[in-house]
CSV table of C-alpha atoms in Angstrom, one decimal:
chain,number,residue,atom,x,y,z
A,1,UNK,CA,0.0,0.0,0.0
A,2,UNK,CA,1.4,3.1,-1.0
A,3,UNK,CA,1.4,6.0,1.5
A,4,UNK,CA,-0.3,9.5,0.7
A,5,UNK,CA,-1.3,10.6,3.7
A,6,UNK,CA,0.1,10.3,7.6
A,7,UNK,CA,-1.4,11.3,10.3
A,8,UNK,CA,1.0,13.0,12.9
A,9,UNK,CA,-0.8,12.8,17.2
A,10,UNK,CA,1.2,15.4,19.5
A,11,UNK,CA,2.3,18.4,17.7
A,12,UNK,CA,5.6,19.3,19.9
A,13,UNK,CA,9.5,20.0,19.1
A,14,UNK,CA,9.3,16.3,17.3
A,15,UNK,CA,5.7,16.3,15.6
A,16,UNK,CA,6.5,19.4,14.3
A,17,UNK,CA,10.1,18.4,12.6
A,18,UNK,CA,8.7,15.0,11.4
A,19,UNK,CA,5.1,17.1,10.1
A,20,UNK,CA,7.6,19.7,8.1
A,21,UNK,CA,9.4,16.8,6.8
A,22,UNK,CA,6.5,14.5,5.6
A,23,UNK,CA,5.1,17.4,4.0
A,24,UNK,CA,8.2,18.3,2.2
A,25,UNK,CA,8.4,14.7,0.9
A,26,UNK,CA,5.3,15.9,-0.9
A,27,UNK,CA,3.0,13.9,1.5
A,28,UNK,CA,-0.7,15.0,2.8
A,29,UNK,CA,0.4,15.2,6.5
A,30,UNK,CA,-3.1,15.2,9.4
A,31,UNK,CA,-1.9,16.8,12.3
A,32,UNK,CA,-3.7,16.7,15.8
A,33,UNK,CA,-3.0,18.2,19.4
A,34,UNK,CA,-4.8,18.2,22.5
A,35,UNK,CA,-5.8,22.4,21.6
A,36,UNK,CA,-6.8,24.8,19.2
A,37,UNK,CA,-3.8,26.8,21.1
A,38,UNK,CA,-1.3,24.3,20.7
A,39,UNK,CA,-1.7,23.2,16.6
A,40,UNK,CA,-1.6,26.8,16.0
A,41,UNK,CA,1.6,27.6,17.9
A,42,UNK,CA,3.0,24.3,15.8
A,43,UNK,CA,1.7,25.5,12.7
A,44,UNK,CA,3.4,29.0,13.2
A,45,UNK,CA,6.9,27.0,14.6
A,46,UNK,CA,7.0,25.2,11.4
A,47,UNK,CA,6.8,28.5,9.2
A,48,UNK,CA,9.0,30.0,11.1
A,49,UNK,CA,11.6,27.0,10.6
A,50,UNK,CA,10.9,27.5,6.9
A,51,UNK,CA,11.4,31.1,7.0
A,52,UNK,CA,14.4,30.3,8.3
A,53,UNK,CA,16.0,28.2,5.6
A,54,UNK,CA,14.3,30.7,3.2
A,55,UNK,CA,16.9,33.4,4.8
A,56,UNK,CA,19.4,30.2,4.1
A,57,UNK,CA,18.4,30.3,0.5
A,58,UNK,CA,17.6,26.6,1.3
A,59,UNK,CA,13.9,27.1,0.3
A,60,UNK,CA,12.0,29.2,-1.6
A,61,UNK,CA,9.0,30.8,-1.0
A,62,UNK,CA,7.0,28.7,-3.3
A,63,UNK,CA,8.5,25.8,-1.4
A,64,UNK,CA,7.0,26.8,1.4
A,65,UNK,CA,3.7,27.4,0.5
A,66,UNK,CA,3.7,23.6,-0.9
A,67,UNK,CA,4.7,22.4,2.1
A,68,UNK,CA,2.6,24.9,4.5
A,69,UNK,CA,-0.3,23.8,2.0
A,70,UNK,CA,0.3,20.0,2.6
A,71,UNK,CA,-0.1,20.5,6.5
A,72,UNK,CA,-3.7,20.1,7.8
A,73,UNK,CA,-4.8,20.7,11.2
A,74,UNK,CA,-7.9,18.6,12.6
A,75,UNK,CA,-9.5,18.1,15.9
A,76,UNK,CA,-11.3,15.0,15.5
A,77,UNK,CA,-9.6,11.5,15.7
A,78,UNK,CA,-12.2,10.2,13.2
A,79,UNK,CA,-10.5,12.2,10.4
A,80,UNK,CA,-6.9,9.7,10.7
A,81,UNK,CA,-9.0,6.9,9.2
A,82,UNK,CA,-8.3,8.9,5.6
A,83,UNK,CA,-4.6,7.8,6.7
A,84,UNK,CA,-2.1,5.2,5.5
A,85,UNK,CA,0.0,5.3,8.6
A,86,UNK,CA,-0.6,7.2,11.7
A,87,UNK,CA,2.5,8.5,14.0
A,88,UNK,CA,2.3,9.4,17.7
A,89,UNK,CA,4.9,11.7,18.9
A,90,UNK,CA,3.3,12.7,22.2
A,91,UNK,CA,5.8,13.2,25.7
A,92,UNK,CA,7.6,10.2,26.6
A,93,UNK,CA,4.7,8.9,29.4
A,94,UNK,CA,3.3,5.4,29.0
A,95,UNK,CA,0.0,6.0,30.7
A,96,UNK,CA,-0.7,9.1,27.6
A,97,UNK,CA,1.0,7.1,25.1
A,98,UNK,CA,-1.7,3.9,25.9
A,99,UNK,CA,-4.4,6.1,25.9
A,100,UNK,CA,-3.3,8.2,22.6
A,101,UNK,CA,-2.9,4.6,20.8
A,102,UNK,CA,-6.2,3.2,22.2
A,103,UNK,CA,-7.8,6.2,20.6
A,104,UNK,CA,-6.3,5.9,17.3
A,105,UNK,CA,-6.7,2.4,17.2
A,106,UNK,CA,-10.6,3.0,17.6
A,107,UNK,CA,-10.7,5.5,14.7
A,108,UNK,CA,-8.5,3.6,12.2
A,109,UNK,CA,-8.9,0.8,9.9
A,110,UNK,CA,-6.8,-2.1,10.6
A,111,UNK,CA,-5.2,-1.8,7.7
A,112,UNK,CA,-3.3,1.4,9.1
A,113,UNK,CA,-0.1,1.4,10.3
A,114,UNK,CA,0.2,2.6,14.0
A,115,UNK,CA,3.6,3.8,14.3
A,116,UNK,CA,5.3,5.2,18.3
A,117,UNK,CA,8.1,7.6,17.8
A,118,UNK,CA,8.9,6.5,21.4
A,119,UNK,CA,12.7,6.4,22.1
A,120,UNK,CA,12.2,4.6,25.6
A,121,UNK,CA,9.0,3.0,25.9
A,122,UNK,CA,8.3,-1.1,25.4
A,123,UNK,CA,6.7,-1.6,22.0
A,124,UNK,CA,4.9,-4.5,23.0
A,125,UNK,CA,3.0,-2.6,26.2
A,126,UNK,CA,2.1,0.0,23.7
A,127,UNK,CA,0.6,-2.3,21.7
A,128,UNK,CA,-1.4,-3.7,24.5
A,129,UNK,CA,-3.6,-0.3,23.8
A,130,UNK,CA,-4.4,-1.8,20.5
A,131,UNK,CA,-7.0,-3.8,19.1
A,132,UNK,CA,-4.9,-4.6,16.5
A,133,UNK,CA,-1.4,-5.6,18.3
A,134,UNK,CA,0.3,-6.3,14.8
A,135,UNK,CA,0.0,-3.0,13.4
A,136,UNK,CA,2.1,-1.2,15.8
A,137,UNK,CA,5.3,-0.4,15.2
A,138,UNK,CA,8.2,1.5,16.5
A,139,UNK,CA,9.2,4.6,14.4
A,140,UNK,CA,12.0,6.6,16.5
A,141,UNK,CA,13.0,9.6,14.7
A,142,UNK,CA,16.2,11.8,16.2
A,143,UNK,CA,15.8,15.2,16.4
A,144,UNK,CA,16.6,17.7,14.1
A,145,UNK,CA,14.2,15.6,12.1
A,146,UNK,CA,15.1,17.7,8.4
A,147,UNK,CA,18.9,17.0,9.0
A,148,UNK,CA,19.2,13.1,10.5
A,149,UNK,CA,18.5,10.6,8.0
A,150,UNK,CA,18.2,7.7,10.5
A,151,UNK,CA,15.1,5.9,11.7
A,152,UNK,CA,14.9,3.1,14.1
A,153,UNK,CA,12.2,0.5,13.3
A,154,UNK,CA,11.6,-1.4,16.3
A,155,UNK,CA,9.2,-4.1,16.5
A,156,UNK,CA,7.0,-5.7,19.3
A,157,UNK,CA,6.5,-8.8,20.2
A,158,UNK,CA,3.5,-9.2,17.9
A,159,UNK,CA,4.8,-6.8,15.1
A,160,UNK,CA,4.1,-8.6,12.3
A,161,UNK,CA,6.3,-9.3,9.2
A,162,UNK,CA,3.9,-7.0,6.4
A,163,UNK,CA,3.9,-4.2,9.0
A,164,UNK,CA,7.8,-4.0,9.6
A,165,UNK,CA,8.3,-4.3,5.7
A,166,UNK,CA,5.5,-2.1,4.9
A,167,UNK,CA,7.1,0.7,7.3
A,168,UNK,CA,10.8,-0.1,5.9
A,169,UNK,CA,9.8,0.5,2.5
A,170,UNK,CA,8.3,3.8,3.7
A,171,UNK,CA,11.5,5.4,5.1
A,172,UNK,CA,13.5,3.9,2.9
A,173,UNK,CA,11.8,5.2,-0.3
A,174,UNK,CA,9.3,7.3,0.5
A,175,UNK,CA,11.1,9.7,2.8
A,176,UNK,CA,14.4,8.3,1.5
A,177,UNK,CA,16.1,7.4,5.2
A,178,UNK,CA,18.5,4.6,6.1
A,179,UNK,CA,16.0,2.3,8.4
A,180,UNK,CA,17.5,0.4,11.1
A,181,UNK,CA,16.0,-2.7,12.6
A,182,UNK,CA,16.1,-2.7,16.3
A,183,UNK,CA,14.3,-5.4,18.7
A,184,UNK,CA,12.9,-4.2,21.5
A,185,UNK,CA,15.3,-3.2,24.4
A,186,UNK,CA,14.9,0.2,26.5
A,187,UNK,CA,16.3,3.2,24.3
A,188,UNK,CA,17.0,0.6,21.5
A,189,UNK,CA,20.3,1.4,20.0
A,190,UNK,CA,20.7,5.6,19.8
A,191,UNK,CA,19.1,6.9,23.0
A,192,UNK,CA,20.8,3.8,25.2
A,193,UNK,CA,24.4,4.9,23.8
A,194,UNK,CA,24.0,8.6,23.2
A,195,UNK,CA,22.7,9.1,27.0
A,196,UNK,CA,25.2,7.3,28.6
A,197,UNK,CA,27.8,9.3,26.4
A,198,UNK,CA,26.1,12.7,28.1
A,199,UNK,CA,25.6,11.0,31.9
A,200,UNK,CA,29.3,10.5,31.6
A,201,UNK,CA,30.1,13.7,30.4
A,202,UNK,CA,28.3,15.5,33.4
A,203,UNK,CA,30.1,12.5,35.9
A,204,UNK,CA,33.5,14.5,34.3
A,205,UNK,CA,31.7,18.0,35.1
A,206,UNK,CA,30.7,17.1,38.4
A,207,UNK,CA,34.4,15.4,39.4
A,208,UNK,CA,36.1,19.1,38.2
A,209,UNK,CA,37.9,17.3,35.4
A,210,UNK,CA,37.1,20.1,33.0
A,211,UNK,CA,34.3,22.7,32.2
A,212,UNK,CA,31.3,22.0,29.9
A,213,UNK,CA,33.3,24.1,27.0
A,214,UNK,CA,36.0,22.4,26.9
A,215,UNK,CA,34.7,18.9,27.6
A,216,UNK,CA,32.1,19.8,24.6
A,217,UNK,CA,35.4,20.8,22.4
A,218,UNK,CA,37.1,17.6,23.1
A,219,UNK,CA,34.3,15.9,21.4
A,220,UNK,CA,33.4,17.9,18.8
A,221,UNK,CA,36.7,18.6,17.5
A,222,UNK,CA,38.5,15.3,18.8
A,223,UNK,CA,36.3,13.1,17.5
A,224,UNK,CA,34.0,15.3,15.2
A,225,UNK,CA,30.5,15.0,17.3
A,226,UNK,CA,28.4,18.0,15.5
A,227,UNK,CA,27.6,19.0,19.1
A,228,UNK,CA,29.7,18.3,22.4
A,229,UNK,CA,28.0,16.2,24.7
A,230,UNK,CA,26.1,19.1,26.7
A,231,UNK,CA,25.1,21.1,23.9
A,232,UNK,CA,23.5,17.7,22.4
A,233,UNK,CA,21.4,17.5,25.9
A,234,UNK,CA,20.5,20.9,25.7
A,235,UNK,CA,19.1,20.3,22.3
A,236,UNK,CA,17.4,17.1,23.3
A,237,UNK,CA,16.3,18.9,26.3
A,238,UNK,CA,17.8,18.7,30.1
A,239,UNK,CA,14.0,17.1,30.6
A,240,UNK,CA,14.2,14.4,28.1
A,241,UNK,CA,17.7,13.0,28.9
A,242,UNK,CA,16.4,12.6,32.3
A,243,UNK,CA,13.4,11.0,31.6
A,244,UNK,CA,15.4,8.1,29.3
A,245,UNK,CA,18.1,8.0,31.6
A,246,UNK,CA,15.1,7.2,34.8
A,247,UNK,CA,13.5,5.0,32.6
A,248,UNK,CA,16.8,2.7,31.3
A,249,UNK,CA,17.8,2.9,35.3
A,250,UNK,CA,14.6,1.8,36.5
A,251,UNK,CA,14.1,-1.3,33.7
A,252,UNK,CA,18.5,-2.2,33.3
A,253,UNK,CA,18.8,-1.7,37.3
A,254,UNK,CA,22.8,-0.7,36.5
A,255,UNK,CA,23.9,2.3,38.1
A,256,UNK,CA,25.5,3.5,34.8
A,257,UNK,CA,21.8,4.8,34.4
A,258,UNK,CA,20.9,6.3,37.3
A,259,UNK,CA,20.9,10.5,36.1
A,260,UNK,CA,24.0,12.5,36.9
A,261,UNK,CA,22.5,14.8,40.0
A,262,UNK,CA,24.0,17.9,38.1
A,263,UNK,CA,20.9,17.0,35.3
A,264,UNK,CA,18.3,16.2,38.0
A,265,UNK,CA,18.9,20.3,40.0
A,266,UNK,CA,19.2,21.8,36.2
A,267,UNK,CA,15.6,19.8,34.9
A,268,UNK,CA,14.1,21.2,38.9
A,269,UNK,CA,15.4,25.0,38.2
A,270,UNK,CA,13.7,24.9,34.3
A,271,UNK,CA,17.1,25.2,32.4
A,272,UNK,CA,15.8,22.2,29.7
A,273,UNK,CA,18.6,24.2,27.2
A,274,UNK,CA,17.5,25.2,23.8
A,275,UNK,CA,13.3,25.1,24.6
A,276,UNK,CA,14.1,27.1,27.7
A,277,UNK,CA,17.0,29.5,26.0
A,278,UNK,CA,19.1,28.2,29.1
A,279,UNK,CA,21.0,24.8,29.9
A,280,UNK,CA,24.9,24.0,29.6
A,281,UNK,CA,24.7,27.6,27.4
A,282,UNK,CA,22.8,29.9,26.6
A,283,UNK,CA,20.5,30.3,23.0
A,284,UNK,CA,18.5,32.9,21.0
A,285,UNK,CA,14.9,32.2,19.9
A,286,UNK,CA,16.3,30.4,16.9
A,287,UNK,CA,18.0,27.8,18.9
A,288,UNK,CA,21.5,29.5,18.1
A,289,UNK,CA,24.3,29.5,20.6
A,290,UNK,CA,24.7,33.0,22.1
């Protein structure tokens, strides 16, 4: 089945980079949030991120009006069934993420693909929310959306076969990413290793080894990270490291997990870095280091 139309549930820092991406792959993209309030501070986020490349002279402005035009807000979970594949992108909370799937499943055909862009979360207990078990599917995305072209598929225990090569073929030729199969396992393969990378780093801060700068240089010019590991956190979000850190120390039980106390008193003050202008540095309303 080919897709045409995806339906993106939780419109926030990652259902607005996957919407702007769908939609620039030319597909009809339904997006949904909890307000009227919210989609249309999403819908305004996602011109301003085109703006943006327009000052870049990535886009121009007839790009953007194709891609603004592919981009429809709706209220009602009824309206998904028109979809092909659905995505959920909502926070990283099972009891919102069960409820969220329960209510797609009721409004889709069984025929759709239910796809989690959960980076933590067990497949298989999110697919206990569905009718229709086989359908669901991990879909982990890494933030910036636009700029990564990596997707981890990661199946459930019932995933079946058609819906794992149904969802390769989709981000393999349809939005033209390298797919990587990942069995279930707390933060799979990219959050598990990339958190642990930033824990350690803030171990190093909080022993006085060296400052965030120059720990963030050794990286980024040692081994050539784009970002150190504290600017990557900030860019995540202080909030979400700790959540997939809490979550990968509560199911592993190894103290390599547990979160760095330095993150914990940051995430408590409200420096979450980039969404908050303030973490390990500080950043402009574009998300540029000041």
């Amino acid at each position: 089945m080919k897709v045409r139309k995806v339906g993106v549930v939780g419109m926030g820092t990652m259902g607005q980079g996957i919407a702007e991406m769908l939609a620039f792959k030319g597909l009809e993209v339904l997006a949904i949030e909890k307000s009227d309030e919210k989609i249309t501070q999403a819908i305004r986020m996602i011109e301003h991120s085109l703006d943006k490349q327009i000052e870049k002279w990535a886009l121009t402005q007839t790009e953007k009006k194709l891609v603004m035009n592919r981009i429809h807000p709706i209220n009602n979970y009824a309206e998904l069934a028109e979809c092909e594949l659905v995505i959920e992108t909502v926070s990283e909370d099972l009891d919102t993420k069960l409820q969220i799937i329960a209510e797609i499943d009721k409004n889709c055909p069984p025929e759709v693909i239910l796809a989690s862009n959960t980076s933590t979360l067990s497949l298989t207990e999110l697919a206990s929310a569905s009718s229709h078990p086989e359908r669901v599917i991990g879909m982990h995305f890494i933030h910036p959306v636009f700029k990564i072209d990596l997707v981890e598929i990661v199946r459930g225990l019932k995933t079946s076969e058609d819906t794992f090569q149904r969802t390769k073929h989709f981000i393999e030729e349809t939005i033209d990413k390298k797919g990587i199969m990942v069995f279930e396992s707390p933060g799979f393969v990219t959050t598990r290793l990339i958190c642990l990378h930033i824990n350690e780093a803030l171990h190093v801060l909080e022993e006085g080894v060296a400052t965030a700068e120059d720990i963030d240089s050794a990286m980024r010019i040692g081994y050539s990270f784009q970002h150190g590991p504290f600017e990557m956190a900030d860019r995540f979000g202080l909030d979400s490291v700790l959540a997939a850190l809490e979550i990968m120390f509560r199911d592993y039980g190894e103290l390599k997990y547990r979160p760095s106390i330095v993150l914990k008193k940051m995430v408590r003050a409200g420096q979450l870095g980039v969404k908050t202008g303030v973490g390990f540095f500080n950043y402009n309303e574009d998300g540029e280091r000041i």
